[in-house]
mmCIF file of C-alpha atoms and ligand atoms in Angstrom:
data_model
loop_
_atom_site.group_PDB
_atom_site.id
_atom_site.type_symbol
_atom_site.label_atom_id
_atom_site.label_comp_id
_atom_site.label_asym_id
_atom_site.label_seq_id
_atom_site.Cartn_x
_atom_site.Cartn_y
_atom_site.Cartn_z
ATOM 1 C CA MET A 1 157.746 168.376 69.434
ATOM 2 C CA LEU A 2 159.161 165.732 71.750
ATOM 3 C CA VAL A 3 160.850 167.484 74.675
ATOM 4 C CA ILE A 4 161.699 164.302 76.586
ATOM 5 C CA LYS A 5 165.435 163.562 76.428
ATOM 6 C CA LYS A 6 166.377 161.886 79.697
ATOM 7 C CA ILE A 7 164.257 159.026 81.065
ATOM 8 C CA VAL A 8 164.317 157.138 84.350
ATOM 9 C CA VAL A 9 162.805 153.650 84.536
ATOM 10 C CA CYS A 10 161.960 152.461 88.056
ATOM 11 C CA GLY A 11 162.015 148.699 88.609
ATOM 12 C CA ALA A 12 164.518 146.498 86.751
ATOM 13 C CA GLY A 13 162.367 143.368 86.579
ATOM 14 C CA THR A 14 160.736 141.818 83.521
ATOM 15 C CA MET A 15 159.134 145.024 82.261
ATOM 16 C CA GLY A 16 161.590 147.655 83.498
ATOM 17 C CA SER A 17 164.537 145.909 81.825
ATOM 18 C CA GLY A 18 162.730 145.652 78.493
ATOM 19 C CA ILE A 19 161.479 149.242 78.637
ATOM 20 C CA ALA A 20 164.944 150.584 79.534
ATOM 21 C CA GLN A 21 166.533 148.595 76.695
ATOM 22 C CA ILE A 22 164.140 149.825 74.001
ATOM 23 C CA ILE A 23 164.462 153.427 75.214
ATOM 24 C CA ALA A 24 168.274 153.289 75.268
ATOM 25 C CA GLN A 25 168.321 151.596 71.849
ATOM 26 C CA HIS A 26 166.517 154.655 70.483
ATOM 27 C CA GLY A 27 169.206 157.022 71.743
ATOM 28 C CA PHE A 28 167.701 158.291 75.009
ATOM 29 C CA LYS A 29 169.837 158.658 78.132
ATOM 30 C CA THR A 30 168.262 156.124 80.488
ATOM 31 C CA VAL A 31 168.595 155.530 84.212
ATOM 32 C CA LEU A 32 167.415 152.118 85.410
ATOM 33 C CA PHE A 33 166.597 152.150 89.119
ATOM 34 C CA ASP A 34 165.870 149.208 91.413
ATOM 35 C CA LEU A 35 166.205 148.768 95.167
ATOM 36 C CA ASN A 36 167.800 145.373 94.664
ATOM 37 C CA GLU A 37 171.452 145.354 93.445
ATOM 38 C CA GLU A 38 171.210 141.699 92.440
ATOM 39 C CA VAL A 39 168.237 142.495 90.180
ATOM 40 C CA LEU A 40 170.224 145.353 88.607
ATOM 41 C CA ASN A 41 173.163 143.031 87.841
ATOM 42 C CA LYS A 42 170.816 140.454 86.362
ATOM 43 C CA SER A 43 169.101 143.117 84.288
ATOM 44 C CA SER A 44 172.421 144.402 82.932
ATOM 45 C CA LEU A 45 173.422 140.857 81.863
ATOM 46 C CA LEU A 46 170.008 140.270 80.295
ATOM 47 C CA ILE A 47 170.092 143.503 78.299
ATOM 48 C CA LYS A 48 173.648 142.792 77.117
ATOM 49 C CA SER A 49 172.766 139.301 75.949
ATOM 50 C CA SER A 50 169.609 140.564 74.242
ATOM 51 C CA LEU A 51 171.679 143.200 72.375
ATOM 52 C CA GLN A 52 174.279 140.579 71.400
ATOM 53 C CA ALA A 53 171.514 138.449 69.914
ATOM 54 C CA LEU A 54 170.295 141.467 67.897
ATOM 55 C CA VAL A 55 173.844 141.991 66.548
ATOM 56 C CA LEU A 56 174.078 138.316 65.553
ATOM 57 C CA LYS A 57 170.766 138.649 63.691
ATOM 58 C CA ASN A 58 172.062 141.818 61.966
ATOM 59 C CA LYS A 59 169.237 143.847 63.493
ATOM 60 C CA ILE A 60 171.646 146.358 65.089
ATOM 61 C CA THR A 61 175.326 147.149 64.496
ATOM 62 C CA LYS A 62 178.155 146.642 66.985
ATOM 63 C CA ASP A 63 178.286 150.450 67.374
ATOM 64 C CA GLU A 64 174.579 150.600 68.179
ATOM 65 C CA GLU A 65 175.039 147.819 70.702
ATOM 66 C CA GLN A 66 177.792 149.810 72.451
ATOM 67 C CA GLN A 67 175.821 153.078 72.291
ATOM 68 C CA THR A 68 172.815 151.378 73.894
ATOM 69 C CA ILE A 69 174.973 149.957 76.676
ATOM 70 C CA ASP A 70 176.537 153.410 77.222
ATOM 71 C CA ASN A 71 173.076 155.023 77.346
ATOM 72 C CA ILE A 72 171.994 153.025 80.417
ATOM 73 C CA GLN A 73 173.039 153.904 83.955
ATOM 74 C CA TYR A 74 172.073 151.301 86.581
ATOM 75 C CA THR A 75 171.413 152.619 90.061
ATOM 76 C CA SER A 76 169.953 151.737 93.439
ATOM 77 C CA ASN A 77 170.174 155.348 94.591
ATOM 78 C CA ILE A 78 166.892 157.229 94.251
ATOM 79 C CA ASN A 79 168.752 160.539 94.102
ATOM 80 C CA ASN A 80 169.846 159.572 90.564
ATOM 81 C CA CYS A 81 166.184 159.432 89.482
ATOM 82 C CA THR A 82 165.777 162.917 88.029
ATOM 83 C CA ALA A 83 164.622 163.235 84.412
ATOM 84 C CA HIS A 84 162.100 164.684 81.943
ATOM 85 C CA LEU A 85 160.110 161.454 82.200
ATOM 86 C CA ILE A 86 159.950 158.727 84.817
ATOM 87 C CA ILE A 87 158.388 155.406 83.869
ATOM 88 C CA GLU A 88 157.477 153.369 86.933
ATOM 89 C CA ALA A 89 157.531 149.567 86.551
ATOM 90 C CA ILE A 90 157.888 148.330 90.143
ATOM 91 C CA VAL A 91 155.708 145.741 91.924
ATOM 92 C CA GLU A 92 151.968 145.848 91.223
ATOM 93 C CA ASN A 93 151.143 147.326 94.627
ATOM 94 C CA LYS A 94 149.394 150.656 95.097
ATOM 95 C CA GLU A 95 151.099 151.613 98.371
ATOM 96 C CA ALA A 96 154.576 150.773 97.032
ATOM 97 C CA LYS A 97 153.937 152.851 93.910
ATOM 98 C CA LEU A 98 152.562 155.836 95.868
ATOM 99 C CA ASN A 99 155.487 155.740 98.249
ATOM 100 C CA LEU A 100 157.896 155.846 95.306
ATOM 101 C CA PHE A 101 155.966 158.675 93.579
ATOM 102 C CA LYS A 102 156.166 160.770 96.729
ATOM 103 C CA GLN A 103 159.965 160.501 96.748
ATOM 104 C CA LEU A 104 160.188 161.130 92.995
ATOM 105 C CA GLU A 105 158.025 164.256 93.193
ATOM 106 C CA GLN A 106 160.287 165.622 95.913
ATOM 107 C CA ILE A 107 163.532 165.282 93.948
ATOM 108 C CA ASN A 108 162.175 166.223 90.490
ATOM 109 C CA ASN A 109 160.943 169.572 89.166
ATOM 110 C CA THR A 110 157.398 170.602 88.251
ATOM 111 C CA GLU A 111 157.939 169.796 84.545
ATOM 112 C CA THR A 112 158.792 166.117 85.115
ATOM 113 C CA ILE A 113 156.239 163.631 83.795
ATOM 114 C CA ILE A 114 155.621 160.517 85.880
ATOM 115 C CA ALA A 115 154.001 157.579 84.067
ATOM 116 C CA SER A 116 153.004 154.258 85.571
ATOM 117 C CA ASN A 117 153.297 150.971 83.682
ATOM 118 C CA THR A 118 150.679 149.443 85.990
ATOM 119 C CA SER A 119 148.575 146.714 84.379
ATOM 120 C CA SER A 120 145.507 147.311 86.488
ATOM 121 C CA ILE A 121 145.740 149.880 89.274
ATOM 122 C CA SER A 122 143.443 152.844 88.631
ATOM 123 C CA ILE A 123 145.361 155.787 87.170
ATOM 124 C CA ASN A 124 142.771 158.176 88.646
ATOM 125 C CA GLN A 125 143.231 156.684 92.118
ATOM 126 C CA LEU A 126 147.017 157.010 91.874
ATOM 127 C CA ALA A 127 146.726 160.569 90.482
ATOM 128 C CA ALA A 128 144.476 161.572 93.386
ATOM 129 C CA GLU A 129 147.319 160.932 95.842
ATOM 130 C CA MET A 130 149.933 162.886 93.931
ATOM 131 C CA GLN A 131 151.277 166.369 94.465
ATOM 132 C CA ARG A 132 151.233 167.114 90.719
ATOM 133 C CA PRO A 133 148.412 164.977 89.266
ATOM 134 C CA GLN A 134 148.438 167.013 86.037
ATOM 135 C CA MET A 135 151.893 165.574 85.252
ATOM 136 C CA PHE A 136 150.849 161.943 85.832
ATOM 137 C CA ALA A 137 149.449 159.333 83.409
ATOM 138 C CA GLY A 138 149.569 155.629 82.602
ATOM 139 C CA MET A 139 152.027 154.299 80.008
ATOM 140 C CA HIS A 140 151.322 150.609 79.646
ATOM 141 C CA PHE A 141 153.881 148.592 77.684
ATOM 142 C CA PHE A 142 153.357 144.934 76.813
ATOM 143 C CA ASN A 143 155.621 141.976 77.455
ATOM 144 C CA PRO A 144 158.263 141.649 75.964
ATOM 145 C CA ALA A 145 158.564 145.435 75.847
ATOM 146 C CA THR A 146 161.405 145.278 73.318
ATOM 147 C CA ILE A 147 159.154 143.528 70.808
ATOM 148 C CA MET A 148 155.486 144.336 71.436
ATOM 149 C CA LYS A 149 154.349 147.375 69.448
ATOM 150 C CA LEU A 150 151.354 148.470 71.486
ATOM 151 C CA VAL A 151 151.476 151.075 74.261
ATOM 152 C CA GLU A 152 148.271 152.049 76.085
ATOM 153 C CA VAL A 153 148.531 155.704 77.146
ATOM 154 C CA ILE A 154 146.054 156.166 79.979
ATOM 155 C CA LYS A 155 144.654 159.578 80.766
ATOM 156 C CA ALA A 156 143.525 160.358 84.297
ATOM 157 C CA THR A 157 140.819 163.017 84.533
ATOM 158 C CA THR A 158 143.504 165.379 85.866
ATOM 159 C CA THR A 159 146.230 164.647 83.270
ATOM 160 C CA ASN A 160 147.424 167.624 81.237
ATOM 161 C CA ASN A 161 146.817 167.094 77.492
ATOM 162 C CA ASN A 162 150.413 167.987 76.746
ATOM 163 C CA VAL A 163 151.575 165.059 78.921
ATOM 164 C CA ILE A 164 149.478 162.675 76.805
ATOM 165 C CA LYS A 165 150.901 164.256 73.645
ATOM 166 C CA GLN A 166 154.470 163.771 74.885
ATOM 167 C CA LEU A 167 153.856 160.115 75.801
ATOM 168 C CA CYS A 168 152.353 159.449 72.364
ATOM 169 C CA LEU A 169 155.268 161.194 70.622
ATOM 170 C CA LEU A 170 157.729 159.166 72.674
ATOM 171 C CA SER A 171 155.923 155.906 71.830
ATOM 172 C CA THR A 172 156.216 156.750 68.132
ATOM 173 C CA ALA A 173 159.906 157.622 68.558
ATOM 174 C CA LEU A 174 160.375 154.133 70.065
ATOM 175 C CA GLY A 175 158.733 152.536 67.012
ATOM 176 C CA LYS A 176 155.546 151.761 68.969
ATOM 177 C CA THR A 177 151.862 152.418 68.390
ATOM 178 C CA ALA A 178 150.216 154.442 71.146
ATOM 179 C CA VAL A 179 146.508 154.074 71.862
ATOM 180 C CA ILE A 180 144.979 156.640 74.216
ATOM 181 C CA CYS A 181 142.659 154.952 76.753
ATOM 182 C CA ASN A 182 140.362 156.172 79.464
ATOM 183 C CA ASP A 183 140.984 154.891 82.955
ATOM 184 C CA ALA A 184 138.858 151.764 83.476
ATOM 185 C CA PRO A 185 139.626 148.451 85.267
ATOM 186 C CA GLY A 186 142.178 146.555 83.147
ATOM 187 C CA PHE A 187 142.137 149.428 80.601
ATOM 188 C CA ILE A 188 141.417 147.725 77.241
ATOM 189 C CA VAL A 189 143.795 144.813 76.630
ATOM 190 C CA ASN A 190 143.862 143.379 80.158
ATOM 191 C CA ARG A 191 140.075 143.641 80.441
ATOM 192 C CA VAL A 192 139.430 141.753 77.208
ATOM 193 C CA ALA A 193 142.284 139.276 77.757
ATOM 194 C CA ARG A 194 141.148 138.319 81.293
ATOM 195 C CA HIS A 195 138.830 135.689 79.805
ATOM 196 C CA TYR A 196 141.668 134.178 77.775
ATOM 197 C CA TYR A 197 143.443 133.213 81.021
ATOM 198 C CA LEU A 198 140.464 132.588 83.293
ATOM 199 C CA GLU A 199 138.482 130.372 80.923
ATOM 200 C CA ALA A 200 141.627 128.339 80.175
ATOM 201 C CA MET A 201 142.158 127.743 83.911
ATOM 202 C CA ARG A 202 138.481 126.810 84.359
ATOM 203 C CA LEU A 203 138.996 124.024 81.796
ATOM 204 C CA ILE A 204 141.880 122.695 83.895
ATOM 205 C CA GLU A 205 139.965 123.071 87.192
ATOM 206 C CA LEU A 206 137.156 120.997 85.680
ATOM 207 C CA ASN A 207 139.558 118.402 84.240
ATOM 208 C CA LEU A 208 138.241 119.042 80.755
ATOM 209 C CA ALA A 209 141.619 119.497 79.058
ATOM 210 C CA THR A 210 145.347 119.532 79.755
ATOM 211 C CA ILE A 211 147.516 122.631 79.858
ATOM 212 C CA GLU A 212 149.467 121.447 76.807
ATOM 213 C CA ASN A 213 146.254 120.755 74.865
ATOM 214 C CA VAL A 214 144.803 124.177 75.531
ATOM 215 C CA ASP A 215 148.047 125.924 74.535
ATOM 216 C CA THR A 216 148.485 123.863 71.371
ATOM 217 C CA ILE A 217 144.898 124.390 70.253
ATOM 218 C CA MET A 218 144.829 128.124 70.939
ATOM 219 C CA GLN A 219 148.113 128.583 69.106
ATOM 220 C CA ALA A 220 146.889 126.491 66.177
ATOM 221 C CA SER A 221 143.747 128.612 66.048
ATOM 222 C CA GLY A 222 145.828 131.726 65.416
ATOM 223 C CA PHE A 223 146.883 133.140 68.793
ATOM 224 C CA LYS A 224 150.623 133.833 69.013
ATOM 225 C CA MET A 225 150.862 132.088 72.389
ATOM 226 C CA GLY A 226 148.626 129.751 74.368
ATOM 227 C CA PRO A 227 147.207 131.159 77.640
ATOM 228 C CA PHE A 228 149.436 129.077 79.955
ATOM 229 C CA LYS A 229 152.661 129.926 78.092
ATOM 230 C CA LEU A 230 151.585 133.557 78.132
ATOM 231 C CA MET A 231 150.878 133.494 81.880
ATOM 232 C CA ASP A 232 154.354 132.029 82.454
ATOM 233 C CA LEU A 233 155.826 134.891 80.436
ATOM 234 C CA ILE A 234 153.828 137.554 82.268
ATOM 235 C CA GLY A 235 154.495 136.133 85.749
ATOM 236 C CA MET A 236 151.802 134.490 87.899
ATOM 237 C CA ASP A 237 152.125 137.094 90.684
ATOM 238 C CA ILE A 238 151.485 139.943 88.247
ATOM 239 C CA ASN A 239 148.664 138.113 86.467
ATOM 240 C CA TYR A 240 146.976 137.101 89.738
ATOM 241 C CA ASN A 241 147.161 140.684 91.019
ATOM 242 C CA VAL A 242 145.641 142.003 87.816
ATOM 243 C CA SER A 243 142.864 139.394 87.993
ATOM 244 C CA ASN A 244 142.041 140.421 91.561
ATOM 245 C CA ILE A 245 142.091 144.148 90.870
ATOM 246 C CA VAL A 246 139.920 143.906 87.731
ATOM 247 C CA TRP A 247 137.479 141.566 89.541
ATOM 248 C CA ASN A 248 137.233 143.819 92.618
ATOM 249 C CA ASP A 249 136.972 147.087 90.678
ATOM 250 C CA LEU A 250 134.119 145.724 88.543
ATOM 251 C CA GLY A 251 132.117 144.620 91.604
ATOM 252 C CA LYS A 252 133.224 140.950 91.770
ATOM 253 C CA PRO A 253 131.304 139.485 88.816
ATOM 254 C CA GLU A 254 131.363 135.649 88.748
ATOM 255 C CA ARG A 255 132.652 135.622 85.143
ATOM 256 C CA LEU A 256 135.862 137.415 86.197
ATOM 257 C CA LYS A 257 136.527 135.594 89.480
ATOM 258 C CA PRO A 258 140.260 134.767 89.816
ATOM 259 C CA SER A 259 141.129 131.070 89.636
ATOM 260 C CA ILE A 260 142.314 128.981 92.603
ATOM 261 C CA ILE A 261 145.082 127.755 90.276
ATOM 262 C CA GLN A 262 146.567 131.266 90.150
ATOM 263 C CA GLN A 263 146.516 131.518 93.920
ATOM 264 C CA GLN A 264 148.152 128.103 94.349
ATOM 265 C CA LYS A 265 150.901 128.925 91.851
ATOM 266 C CA VAL A 266 151.672 132.200 93.615
ATOM 267 C CA GLU A 267 151.732 130.495 97.040
ATOM 268 C CA ALA A 268 154.097 127.824 95.675
ATOM 269 C CA LYS A 269 156.279 130.626 94.167
ATOM 270 C CA GLU A 270 155.906 128.984 90.756
ATOM 271 C CA LEU A 271 155.669 132.326 89.009
ATOM 272 C CA GLY A 272 156.645 131.292 85.487
ATOM 273 C CA LYS A 273 159.743 132.012 83.428
ATOM 274 C CA LYS A 274 161.217 134.367 86.014
ATOM 275 C CA THR A 275 161.345 131.616 88.685
ATOM 276 C CA ARG A 276 162.103 128.934 86.054
ATOM 277 C CA LYS A 277 158.916 127.086 86.995
ATOM 278 C CA GLY A 278 155.310 127.920 86.337
ATOM 279 C CA PHE A 279 152.911 125.863 84.253
ATOM 280 C CA TYR A 280 156.069 124.679 82.462
ATOM 281 C CA ASN A 281 159.688 124.215 83.570
ATOM 282 C CA TYR A 282 162.378 126.531 82.186
HETATM 283 N N1 LIG B 1 154.846 141.178 83.554
HETATM 284 C C1 LIG B 1 154.087 141.662 82.578
HETATM 285 O O1 LIG B 1 153.782 140.960 81.596
HETATM 286 C C2 LIG B 1 153.592 143.071 82.645
HETATM 287 C C3 LIG B 1 153.073 143.670 81.478
HETATM 288 C C4 LIG B 1 152.670 145.005 81.510
HETATM 289 C C5 LIG B 1 152.759 145.722 82.696
HETATM 290 N N2 LIG B 1 153.248 145.113 83.820
HETATM 291 C C6 LIG B 1 153.351 145.950 85.050
HETATM 292 O O2 LIG B 1 154.705 146.377 85.186
HETATM 293 C C7 LIG B 1 155.061 146.477 86.573
HETATM 294 C C8 LIG B 1 156.272 145.592 86.845
HETATM 295 O O3 LIG B 1 156.000 144.268 86.481
HETATM 296 P P1 LIG B 1 157.170 143.192 86.259
HETATM 297 O O4 LIG B 1 156.553 141.998 85.646
HETATM 298 O O5 LIG B 1 158.342 143.844 85.607
HETATM 299 O O6 LIG B 1 157.551 142.867 87.801
HETATM 300 P P2 LIG B 1 158.870 142.180 88.372
HETATM 301 O O7 LIG B 1 158.455 141.500 89.616
HETATM 302 O O8 LIG B 1 159.581 141.405 87.317
HETATM 303 O O9 LIG B 1 159.812 143.451 88.725
HETATM 304 C C9 LIG B 1 159.483 144.406 89.700
HETATM 305 C C10 LIG B 1 160.784 145.034 90.175
HETATM 306 O O10 LIG B 1 160.481 146.160 90.992
HETATM 307 C C11 LIG B 1 161.488 146.239 91.995
HETATM 308 N N3 LIG B 1 160.981 147.086 93.074
HETATM 309 C C12 LIG B 1 160.029 146.788 93.985
HETATM 310 N N4 LIG B 1 159.805 147.879 94.761
HETATM 311 C C13 LIG B 1 160.614 148.869 94.308
HETATM 312 C C14 LIG B 1 160.817 150.223 94.675
HETATM 313 N N5 LIG B 1 160.155 150.786 95.668
HETATM 314 N N6 LIG B 1 161.726 150.941 93.980
HETATM 315 C C15 LIG B 1 162.409 150.374 92.943
HETATM 316 N N7 LIG B 1 162.252 149.101 92.551
HETATM 317 C C16 LIG B 1 161.367 148.364 93.234
HETATM 318 C C17 LIG B 1 161.766 144.800 92.389
HETATM 319 O O11 LIG B 1 163.029 144.661 92.975
HETATM 320 C C18 LIG B 1 161.661 144.088 91.028
HETATM 321 O O12 LIG B 1 162.924 143.995 90.418
HETATM 322 C C19 LIG B 1 153.802 146.073 87.357
HETATM 323 O O13 LIG B 1 153.087 147.227 87.680
HETATM 324 C C20 LIG B 1 153.030 145.224 86.341
HETATM 325 O O14 LIG B 1 151.650 145.218 86.589
HETATM 326 C C21 LIG B 1 153.685 143.820 83.817
#
C-alpha cells in the first residue's frame, strides 16, 4: 500500500517543476522548494501555462487544473520541507546535494524517504554520507517529467526494500513505469545514451556533418529527437556534468571522453532552451 501522501520537491528548475506538476496533478499535496524566489515565480507561471494547455486539449478539466494549482505550495523556506517523501532535483553537484540532505534529515522524521533525481552521481556515495541511508534511494525522472513514462528507481546497497516498493508504487500512481536499477555510473539510460550525444558531437568536431543534418537524419531514422535538440532540452550544464561523472567513474575510457563542444557551450552560458540559446536559438 502506498503510504506517501505529502511530497516535497527540492529545486524548481527544469526537472523539479515538471516533477511537482505531475505529482500535484495526481492529487498529492506538493511543496516545491527553491532557494531562488525568481525561479519559483517562473516555475509557477510555467506550471500554470502547461495546465492551461492541457485544458485546451481536453486532457484535464478546469476543476482538475484548479485542484493541481491548489495542491502546490511554493516556498524558499527549508522549514516547509517536511513530508513523507522528498524528491531532490537541485543542481548536479554532490556537495550541494549532501548539504541539502543534511538539513532535510534534521527537520524530518525517521520515516521520511529522501530520493535523488540525480542523473549521474553515485547513489551509494550519497547514501554513505547520510544519517539514515536506509531511507535514501535514487528516483530518476526523464525530461519532460510531465510526459516521459520511465522512472529509474535506484537502490543503494543500504536502501530498505520497503523504500524501493514505495517509490515503485508512487511511480505507478503517477502513471509512470518504474524500473529498478542497481547503482552504476549513468545507471542504465544515461550510460547507453552517452554515445548518442558524444558521437554526434564528434561528427561536428571533425566537420563531417552539420548539427541540423545529424538531427534530421537521426529523427528520420526513428529517434523522437535528434541529439542536439535533445541536449538543448536537457541543458548543456547538466549534460556536460553527466558526461564528466560517467567518464570519471568508469576510469576515463577514450570512447566516453566529454566533448570540447560541451565545455565551450557551458563556458559561453549557451545552455539550451533554458537560456534561449544552445545549439539552436529559442
Ligand atoms: N535536465 C534534465 O534533462 C535532467 C533529467 C533527469 C535528471 N536531471 C537531474 O535533475 C537535477 C536538476 O536538474 P535540472 O535540469 O532541473 O536543473 P536546473 O538547473 O534547471 O534547476 C536546478 C534548480 O535547483 C535550484 N537549487 C540549487 N541549489 C539549491 C538548493 N540548495 N536548494 C534548493 N534549490 C536549489 C536552482 O535554483 C535551480 O532552480 C540534476 O540532478 C540533474 O542531473 C536532469
